[in-house]
Amino acid sequence: IPLLEAVVSTQSTGEKMWDYLSLTRIYTKPKGQLPDFNAPVVLKEDNRTLEAFCNNLHKAILRDLKYALVWGSSVKYQPQRVGKEHVLADEDIVQIIKKH
């Protein structure tokens, strides 16, 4: 396939396609459990905010959002508390904390 031949072969084919399509994988982490690496939430690179992540799961989540804990390259501390404006990075892990 010409497209794949043009991409440098330092990554696996799957990784190259994620980069080429500009998609971002975000993993969920329920409270008290391990992250779910089997079913990422996929966001387009131009809309990777926590708000977009929440809306991708369900519209009601954003309404009940207090903050989120994020592990990954988009934060300085592991985990770090963030708000809905935070921009997520590929393969970040997110735990939603709801208002009580």
Short mmCIF file of the N, C-alpha and C atoms (twelve columns), coordinates in Angstrom:
data_MODEL
# 
_entry.id   MODEL 
# 
loop_
_atom_site.group_PDB 
_atom_site.id 
_atom_site.type_symbol 
_atom_site.label_atom_id 
_atom_site.label_alt_id 
_atom_site.label_comp_id 
_atom_site.label_asym_id 
_atom_site.label_seq_id 
_atom_site.Cartn_x 
_atom_site.Cartn_y 
_atom_site.Cartn_z 
_atom_site.pdbx_PDB_model_num 
ATOM 1   N N  . ILE A 1   0.869   -1.172 0.000  1 
ATOM 2   C CA . ILE A 1   0.000   0.000  0.000  1 
ATOM 3   C C  . ILE A 1   0.912   1.230  0.000  1 
ATOM 4   N N  . PRO A 2   0.796   2.112  -0.972 1 
ATOM 5   C CA . PRO A 2   1.695   3.278  -1.077 1 
ATOM 6   C C  . PRO A 2   1.692   4.159  0.164  1 
ATOM 7   N N  . LEU A 3   0.544   4.338  0.785  1 
ATOM 8   C CA . LEU A 3   0.456   5.197  1.966  1 
ATOM 9   C C  . LEU A 3   1.362   4.666  3.073  1 
ATOM 10  N N  . LEU A 4   1.293   3.379  3.322  1 
ATOM 11  C CA . LEU A 4   2.101   2.802  4.385  1 
ATOM 12  C C  . LEU A 4   3.585   2.805  4.048  1 
ATOM 13  N N  . GLU A 5   3.912   2.672  2.782  1 
ATOM 14  C CA . GLU A 5   5.317   2.699  2.378  1 
ATOM 15  C C  . GLU A 5   5.931   4.077  2.598  1 
ATOM 16  N N  . ALA A 6   5.116   5.103  2.533  1 
ATOM 17  C CA . ALA A 6   5.609   6.468  2.703  1 
ATOM 18  C C  . ALA A 6   5.897   6.810  4.157  1 
ATOM 19  N N  . VAL A 7   5.298   6.065  5.085  1 
ATOM 20  C CA . VAL A 7   5.478   6.333  6.505  1 
ATOM 21  C C  . VAL A 7   6.740   5.616  6.985  1 
ATOM 22  N N  . VAL A 8   7.514   6.281  7.817  1 
ATOM 23  C CA . VAL A 8   8.751   5.693  8.336  1 
ATOM 24  C C  . VAL A 8   8.422   4.419  9.113  1 
ATOM 25  N N  . SER A 9   9.232   3.398  8.949  1 
ATOM 26  C CA . SER A 9   8.914   2.091  9.516  1 
ATOM 27  C C  . SER A 9   9.446   1.881  10.931 1 
ATOM 28  N N  . THR A 10  9.490   2.903  11.750 1 
ATOM 29  C CA . THR A 10  9.947   2.751  13.128 1 
ATOM 30  C C  . THR A 10  8.811   2.360  14.062 1 
ATOM 31  N N  . GLN A 11  7.565   2.505  13.629 1 
ATOM 32  C CA . GLN A 11  6.407   2.149  14.445 1 
ATOM 33  C C  . GLN A 11  5.692   0.974  13.800 1 
ATOM 34  N N  . SER A 12  4.829   0.331  14.574 1 
ATOM 35  C CA . SER A 12  4.011   -0.730 14.002 1 
ATOM 36  C C  . SER A 12  2.995   -0.106 13.047 1 
ATOM 37  N N  . THR A 13  2.440   -0.913 12.162 1 
ATOM 38  C CA . THR A 13  1.460   -0.420 11.197 1 
ATOM 39  C C  . THR A 13  0.264   0.204  11.902 1 
ATOM 40  N N  . GLY A 14  -0.186  -0.426 12.995 1 
ATOM 41  C CA . GLY A 14  -1.323  0.112  13.744 1 
ATOM 42  C C  . GLY A 14  -1.034  1.497  14.303 1 
ATOM 43  N N  . GLU A 15  0.154   1.668  14.876 1 
ATOM 44  C CA . GLU A 15  0.538   2.969  15.421 1 
ATOM 45  C C  . GLU A 15  0.610   4.020  14.318 1 
ATOM 46  N N  . LYS A 16  1.142   3.653  13.172 1 
ATOM 47  C CA . LYS A 16  1.228   4.587  12.049 1 
ATOM 48  C C  . LYS A 16  -0.150  5.054  11.618 1 
ATOM 49  N N  . MET A 17  -1.099  4.149  11.590 1 
ATOM 50  C CA . MET A 17  -2.448  4.511  11.167 1 
ATOM 51  C C  . MET A 17  -3.099  5.462  12.170 1 
ATOM 52  N N  . TRP A 18  -2.891  5.228  13.479 1 
ATOM 53  C CA . TRP A 18  -3.430  6.148  14.490 1 
ATOM 54  C C  . TRP A 18  -2.877  7.552  14.249 1 
ATOM 55  N N  . ASP A 19  -1.567  7.643  13.997 1 
ATOM 56  C CA . ASP A 19  -0.940  8.937  13.746 1 
ATOM 57  C C  . ASP A 19  -1.459  9.564  12.458 1 
ATOM 58  N N  . TYR A 20  -1.538  8.778  11.410 1 
ATOM 59  C CA . TYR A 20  -1.981  9.298  10.109 1 
ATOM 60  C C  . TYR A 20  -3.416  9.829  10.178 1 
ATOM 61  N N  . LEU A 21  -4.280  9.125  10.895 1 
ATOM 62  C CA . LEU A 21  -5.684  9.538  11.010 1 
ATOM 63  C C  . LEU A 21  -5.888  10.623 12.071 1 
ATOM 64  N N  . SER A 22  -4.840  10.979 12.785 1 
ATOM 65  C CA . SER A 22  -4.900  11.999 13.848 1 
ATOM 66  C C  . SER A 22  -5.953  11.664 14.896 1 
ATOM 67  N N  . LEU A 23  -5.918  10.421 15.357 1 
ATOM 68  C CA . LEU A 23  -6.850  9.982  16.391 1 
ATOM 69  C C  . LEU A 23  -6.113  9.812  17.708 1 
ATOM 70  N N  . THR A 24  -6.842  10.052 18.796 1 
ATOM 71  C CA . THR A 24  -6.283  9.972  20.138 1 
ATOM 72  C C  . THR A 24  -7.058  8.936  20.938 1 
ATOM 73  N N  . ARG A 25  -6.344  8.003  21.574 1 
ATOM 74  C CA . ARG A 25  -6.969  6.980  22.409 1 
ATOM 75  C C  . ARG A 25  -6.910  7.415  23.868 1 
ATOM 76  N N  . ILE A 26  -8.060  7.442  24.519 1 
ATOM 77  C CA . ILE A 26  -8.142  7.791  25.934 1 
ATOM 78  C C  . ILE A 26  -8.775  6.605  26.653 1 
ATOM 79  N N  . TYR A 27  -8.126  6.150  27.715 1 
ATOM 80  C CA . TYR A 27  -8.620  4.994  28.460 1 
ATOM 81  C C  . TYR A 27  -9.356  5.443  29.714 1 
ATOM 82  N N  . THR A 28  -10.370 4.681  30.089 1 
ATOM 83  C CA . THR A 28  -11.157 4.994  31.285 1 
ATOM 84  C C  . THR A 28  -10.641 4.185  32.469 1 
ATOM 85  N N  . LYS A 29  -10.808 4.766  33.657 1 
ATOM 86  C CA . LYS A 29  -10.425 4.076  34.881 1 
ATOM 87  C C  . LYS A 29  -11.522 4.278  35.914 1 
ATOM 88  N N  . PRO A 30  -12.359 3.267  36.116 1 
ATOM 89  C CA . PRO A 30  -13.355 3.374  37.186 1 
ATOM 90  C C  . PRO A 30  -12.668 3.454  38.554 1 
ATOM 91  N N  . LYS A 31  -13.283 4.157  39.487 1 
ATOM 92  C CA . LYS A 31  -12.714 4.325  40.819 1 
ATOM 93  C C  . LYS A 31  -12.495 2.967  41.487 1 
ATOM 94  N N  . GLY A 32  -11.285 2.770  42.010 1 
ATOM 95  C CA . GLY A 32  -10.957 1.535  42.710 1 
ATOM 96  C C  . GLY A 32  -10.663 0.351  41.810 1 
ATOM 97  N N  . GLN A 33  -10.588 0.566  40.501 1 
ATOM 98  C CA . GLN A 33  -10.321 -0.518 39.560 1 
ATOM 99  C C  . GLN A 33  -9.120  -0.159 38.683 1 
ATOM 100 N N  . LEU A 34  -8.654  -1.145 37.932 1 
ATOM 101 C CA . LEU A 34  -7.582  -0.913 36.980 1 
ATOM 102 C C  . LEU A 34  -8.134  -0.270 35.719 1 
ATOM 103 N N  . PRO A 35  -7.308  0.457  34.971 1 
ATOM 104 C CA . PRO A 35  -7.771  1.050  33.710 1 
ATOM 105 C C  . PRO A 35  -8.222  -0.022 32.718 1 
ATOM 106 N N  . ASP A 36  -9.196  0.331  31.875 1 
ATOM 107 C CA . ASP A 36  -9.683  -0.571 30.835 1 
ATOM 108 C C  . ASP A 36  -8.939  -0.252 29.542 1 
ATOM 109 N N  . PHE A 37  -7.942  -1.082 29.209 1 
ATOM 110 C CA . PHE A 37  -7.141  -0.860 28.004 1 
ATOM 111 C C  . PHE A 37  -7.734  -1.546 26.776 1 
ATOM 112 N N  . ASN A 38  -8.871  -2.229 26.938 1 
ATOM 113 C CA . ASN A 38  -9.480  -2.959 25.828 1 
ATOM 114 C C  . ASN A 38  -10.404 -2.110 24.967 1 
ATOM 115 N N  . ALA A 39  -10.979 -1.059 25.529 1 
ATOM 116 C CA . ALA A 39  -11.952 -0.263 24.783 1 
ATOM 117 C C  . ALA A 39  -11.694 1.231  24.990 1 
ATOM 118 N N  . PRO A 40  -10.725 1.807  24.274 1 
ATOM 119 C CA . PRO A 40  -10.455 3.237  24.458 1 
ATOM 120 C C  . PRO A 40  -11.561 4.104  23.877 1 
ATOM 121 N N  . VAL A 41  -11.678 5.297  24.428 1 
ATOM 122 C CA . VAL A 41  -12.533 6.323  23.831 1 
ATOM 123 C C  . VAL A 41  -11.658 7.006  22.791 1 
ATOM 124 N N  . VAL A 42  -12.141 7.097  21.566 1 
ATOM 125 C CA . VAL A 42  -11.342 7.651  20.470 1 
ATOM 126 C C  . VAL A 42  -11.817 9.066  20.165 1 
ATOM 127 N N  . LEU A 43  -10.875 10.007 20.212 1 
ATOM 128 C CA . LEU A 43  -11.169 11.411 19.931 1 
ATOM 129 C C  . LEU A 43  -10.327 11.880 18.752 1 
ATOM 130 N N  . LYS A 44  -10.862 12.827 17.997 1 
ATOM 131 C CA . LYS A 44  -10.080 13.435 16.929 1 
ATOM 132 C C  . LYS A 44  -9.071  14.387 17.556 1 
ATOM 133 N N  . GLU A 45  -7.922  14.518 16.929 1 
ATOM 134 C CA . GLU A 45  -6.829  15.309 17.490 1 
ATOM 135 C C  . GLU A 45  -7.210  16.773 17.717 1 
ATOM 136 N N  . ASP A 46  -8.109  17.317 16.912 1 
ATOM 137 C CA . ASP A 46  -8.490  18.725 17.057 1 
ATOM 138 C C  . ASP A 46  -9.537  18.952 18.146 1 
ATOM 139 N N  . ASN A 47  -10.005 17.893 18.812 1 
ATOM 140 C CA . ASN A 47  -11.021 18.036 19.863 1 
ATOM 141 C C  . ASN A 47  -10.746 17.003 20.952 1 
ATOM 142 N N  . ARG A 48  -9.665  17.238 21.734 1 
ATOM 143 C CA . ARG A 48  -9.211  16.270 22.729 1 
ATOM 144 C C  . ARG A 48  -9.391  16.761 24.161 1 
ATOM 145 N N  . THR A 49  -10.319 17.647 24.404 1 
ATOM 146 C CA . THR A 49  -10.513 18.154 25.762 1 
ATOM 147 C C  . THR A 49  -11.240 17.125 26.620 1 
ATOM 148 N N  . LEU A 50  -11.147 17.317 27.933 1 
ATOM 149 C CA . LEU A 50  -11.904 16.462 28.845 1 
ATOM 150 C C  . LEU A 50  -13.397 16.605 28.562 1 
ATOM 151 N N  . GLU A 51  -13.832 17.793 28.189 1 
ATOM 152 C CA . GLU A 51  -15.238 18.018 27.847 1 
ATOM 153 C C  . GLU A 51  -15.662 17.135 26.668 1 
ATOM 154 N N  . ALA A 52  -14.846 17.063 25.624 1 
ATOM 155 C CA . ALA A 52  -15.151 16.212 24.470 1 
ATOM 156 C C  . ALA A 52  -15.164 14.740 24.875 1 
ATOM 157 N N  . PHE A 53  -14.239 14.354 25.742 1 
ATOM 158 C CA . PHE A 53  -14.186 12.983 26.252 1 
ATOM 159 C C  . PHE A 53  -15.486 12.631 26.968 1 
ATOM 160 N N  . CYS A 54  -15.926 13.514 27.873 1 
ATOM 161 C CA . CYS A 54  -17.159 13.270 28.628 1 
ATOM 162 C C  . CYS A 54  -18.369 13.185 27.692 1 
ATOM 163 N N  . ASN A 55  -18.460 14.105 26.744 1 
ATOM 164 C CA . ASN A 55  -19.583 14.095 25.804 1 
ATOM 165 C C  . ASN A 55  -19.573 12.844 24.934 1 
ATOM 166 N N  . ASN A 56  -18.400 12.308 24.656 1 
ATOM 167 C CA . ASN A 56  -18.298 11.084 23.872 1 
ATOM 168 C C  . ASN A 56  -18.869 9.892  24.639 1 
ATOM 169 N N  . LEU A 57  -18.718 9.900  25.960 1 
ATOM 170 C CA . LEU A 57  -19.265 8.824  26.788 1 
ATOM 171 C C  . LEU A 57  -20.770 8.979  26.956 1 
ATOM 172 N N  . HIS A 58  -21.202 10.147 27.458 1 
ATOM 173 C CA . HIS A 58  -22.621 10.441 27.673 1 
ATOM 174 C C  . HIS A 58  -22.759 11.914 28.057 1 
ATOM 175 N N  . LYS A 59  -23.747 12.591 27.517 1 
ATOM 176 C CA . LYS A 59  -23.935 14.034 27.764 1 
ATOM 177 C C  . LYS A 59  -24.117 14.356 29.248 1 
ATOM 178 N N  . ALA A 60  -24.743 13.463 30.002 1 
ATOM 179 C CA . ALA A 60  -25.014 13.728 31.420 1 
ATOM 180 C C  . ALA A 60  -23.751 13.742 32.267 1 
ATOM 181 N N  . ILE A 61  -22.687 13.097 31.814 1 
ATOM 182 C CA . ILE A 61  -21.451 13.038 32.598 1 
ATOM 183 C C  . ILE A 61  -20.873 14.436 32.808 1 
ATOM 184 N N  . LEU A 62  -20.886 15.242 31.778 1 
ATOM 185 C CA . LEU A 62  -20.327 16.594 31.890 1 
ATOM 186 C C  . LEU A 62  -21.110 17.429 32.903 1 
ATOM 187 N N  . ARG A 63  -22.401 17.266 32.925 1 
ATOM 188 C CA . ARG A 63  -23.243 18.016 33.863 1 
ATOM 189 C C  . ARG A 63  -22.893 17.665 35.310 1 
ATOM 190 N N  . ASP A 64  -22.547 16.398 35.570 1 
ATOM 191 C CA . ASP A 64  -22.243 15.935 36.924 1 
ATOM 192 C C  . ASP A 64  -20.755 15.962 37.257 1 
ATOM 193 N N  . LEU A 65  -19.925 16.431 36.320 1 
ATOM 194 C CA . LEU A 65  -18.474 16.427 36.510 1 
ATOM 195 C C  . LEU A 65  -18.041 17.418 37.592 1 
ATOM 196 N N  . LYS A 66  -17.271 16.914 38.555 1 
ATOM 197 C CA . LYS A 66  -16.630 17.778 39.545 1 
ATOM 198 C C  . LYS A 66  -15.216 18.079 39.055 1 
ATOM 199 N N  . TYR A 67  -14.470 17.034 38.719 1 
ATOM 200 C CA . TYR A 67  -13.138 17.125 38.121 1 
ATOM 201 C C  . TYR A 67  -12.778 15.734 37.628 1 
ATOM 202 N N  . ALA A 68  -11.601 15.590 37.053 1 
ATOM 203 C CA . ALA A 68  -11.117 14.274 36.629 1 
ATOM 204 C C  . ALA A 68  -9.681  14.105 37.087 1 
ATOM 205 N N  . LEU A 69  -9.302  12.870 37.312 1 
ATOM 206 C CA . LEU A 69  -7.910  12.528 37.576 1 
ATOM 207 C C  . LEU A 69  -7.345  11.954 36.283 1 
ATOM 208 N N  . VAL A 70  -6.178  12.459 35.879 1 
ATOM 209 C CA . VAL A 70  -5.570  12.022 34.624 1 
ATOM 210 C C  . VAL A 70  -4.161  11.514 34.890 1 
ATOM 211 N N  . TRP A 71  -3.857  10.357 34.295 1 
ATOM 212 C CA . TRP A 71  -2.515  9.796  34.277 1 
ATOM 213 C C  . TRP A 71  -2.070  9.819  32.820 1 
ATOM 214 N N  . GLY A 72  -0.843  10.221 32.552 1 
ATOM 215 C CA . GLY A 72  -0.349  10.199 31.183 1 
ATOM 216 C C  . GLY A 72  0.508   11.399 30.849 1 
ATOM 217 N N  . SER A 73  0.807   11.552 29.563 1 
ATOM 218 C CA . SER A 73  1.750   12.584 29.127 1 
ATOM 219 C C  . SER A 73  1.176   13.992 29.084 1 
ATOM 220 N N  . SER A 74  -0.131  14.135 29.258 1 
ATOM 221 C CA . SER A 74  -0.714  15.490 29.216 1 
ATOM 222 C C  . SER A 74  -0.656  16.201 30.560 1 
ATOM 223 N N  . VAL A 75  -0.200  15.503 31.597 1 
ATOM 224 C CA . VAL A 75  -0.151  16.103 32.933 1 
ATOM 225 C C  . VAL A 75  1.259   15.997 33.517 1 
ATOM 226 N N  . LYS A 76  1.556   16.894 34.452 1 
ATOM 227 C CA . LYS A 76  2.870   16.925 35.091 1 
ATOM 228 C C  . LYS A 76  2.969   15.896 36.212 1 
ATOM 229 N N  . TYR A 77  1.878   15.727 36.974 1 
ATOM 230 C CA . TYR A 77  1.848   14.807 38.108 1 
ATOM 231 C C  . TYR A 77  0.960   13.615 37.779 1 
ATOM 232 N N  . GLN A 78  1.255   12.447 38.373 1 
ATOM 233 C CA . GLN A 78  0.539   11.208 38.087 1 
ATOM 234 C C  . GLN A 78  -0.151  10.682 39.342 1 
ATOM 235 N N  . PRO A 79  -1.437  10.818 39.571 1 
ATOM 236 C CA . PRO A 79  -2.386  11.496 38.680 1 
ATOM 237 C C  . PRO A 79  -2.417  12.989 38.966 1 
ATOM 238 N N  . GLN A 80  -3.093  13.713 38.092 1 
ATOM 239 C CA . GLN A 80  -3.289  15.146 38.279 1 
ATOM 240 C C  . GLN A 80  -4.768  15.459 38.120 1 
ATOM 241 N N  . ARG A 81  -5.243  16.341 38.996 1 
ATOM 242 C CA . ARG A 81  -6.635  16.782 38.960 1 
ATOM 243 C C  . ARG A 81  -6.785  17.840 37.868 1 
ATOM 244 N N  . VAL A 82  -7.776  17.658 36.966 1 
ATOM 245 C CA . VAL A 82  -7.965  18.582 35.850 1 
ATOM 246 C C  . VAL A 82  -9.443  18.935 35.690 1 
ATOM 247 N N  . GLY A 83  -9.694  20.034 34.971 1 
ATOM 248 C CA . GLY A 83  -11.043 20.474 34.663 1 
ATOM 249 C C  . GLY A 83  -11.407 20.154 33.224 1 
ATOM 250 N N  . LYS A 84  -12.602 20.573 32.821 1 
ATOM 251 C CA . LYS A 84  -13.122 20.201 31.501 1 
ATOM 252 C C  . LYS A 84  -12.355 20.818 30.334 1 
ATOM 253 N N  . GLU A 85  -11.561 21.853 30.568 1 
ATOM 254 C CA . GLU A 85  -10.797 22.495 29.490 1 
ATOM 255 C C  . GLU A 85  -9.472  21.782 29.201 1 
ATOM 256 N N  . HIS A 86  -9.081  20.852 30.068 1 
ATOM 257 C CA . HIS A 86  -7.791  20.179 29.918 1 
ATOM 258 C C  . HIS A 86  -7.727  19.423 28.589 1 
ATOM 259 N N  . VAL A 87  -6.603  19.545 27.887 1 
ATOM 260 C CA . VAL A 87  -6.393  18.852 26.619 1 
ATOM 261 C C  . VAL A 87  -5.661  17.534 26.894 1 
ATOM 262 N N  . LEU A 88  -6.293  16.437 26.503 1 
ATOM 263 C CA . LEU A 88  -5.760  15.104 26.730 1 
ATOM 264 C C  . LEU A 88  -4.771  14.707 25.640 1 
ATOM 265 N N  . ALA A 89  -3.884  13.785 25.975 1 
ATOM 266 C CA . ALA A 89  -2.898  13.269 25.017 1 
ATOM 267 C C  . ALA A 89  -3.195  11.798 24.737 1 
ATOM 268 N N  . ASP A 90  -2.634  11.291 23.638 1 
ATOM 269 C CA . ASP A 90  -2.851  9.905  23.262 1 
ATOM 270 C C  . ASP A 90  -2.434  8.965  24.392 1 
ATOM 271 N N  . GLU A 91  -3.315  8.028  24.690 1 
ATOM 272 C CA . GLU A 91  -3.131  6.994  25.707 1 
ATOM 273 C C  . GLU A 91  -3.157  7.507  27.140 1 
ATOM 274 N N  . ASP A 92  -3.726  8.687  27.381 1 
ATOM 275 C CA . ASP A 92  -3.975  9.139  28.747 1 
ATOM 276 C C  . ASP A 92  -5.029  8.232  29.376 1 
ATOM 277 N N  . ILE A 93  -5.024  8.200  30.702 1 
ATOM 278 C CA . ILE A 93  -6.023  7.442  31.468 1 
ATOM 279 C C  . ILE A 93  -6.813  8.460  32.276 1 
ATOM 280 N N  . VAL A 94  -8.153  8.355  32.240 1 
ATOM 281 C CA . VAL A 94  -9.024  9.330  32.889 1 
ATOM 282 C C  . VAL A 94  -9.966  8.646  33.863 1 
ATOM 283 N N  . GLN A 95  -10.055 9.228  35.072 1 
ATOM 284 C CA . GLN A 95  -11.036 8.810  36.072 1 
ATOM 285 C C  . GLN A 95  -11.925 10.013 36.358 1 
ATOM 286 N N  . ILE A 96  -13.204 9.892  36.114 1 
ATOM 287 C CA . ILE A 96  -14.166 10.976 36.321 1 
ATOM 288 C C  . ILE A 96  -14.594 10.999 37.792 1 
ATOM 289 N N  . ILE A 97  -14.576 12.169 38.398 1 
ATOM 290 C CA . ILE A 97  -15.072 12.376 39.753 1 
ATOM 291 C C  . ILE A 97  -16.324 13.238 39.638 1 
ATOM 292 N N  . LYS A 98  -17.454 12.680 40.106 1 
ATOM 293 C CA . LYS A 98  -18.740 13.384 39.971 1 
ATOM 294 C C  . LYS A 98  -19.045 14.220 41.204 1 
ATOM 295 N N  . LYS A 99  -19.911 15.212 41.017 1 
ATOM 296 C CA . LYS A 99  -20.404 16.014 42.134 1 
ATOM 297 C C  . LYS A 99  -21.300 15.124 42.998 1 
ATOM 298 N N  . HIS A 100 -21.326 15.402 44.280 1 
ATOM 299 C CA . HIS A 100 -22.164 14.582 45.185 1 
ATOM 300 C C  . HIS A 100 -23.476 15.222 45.422 1 
# 
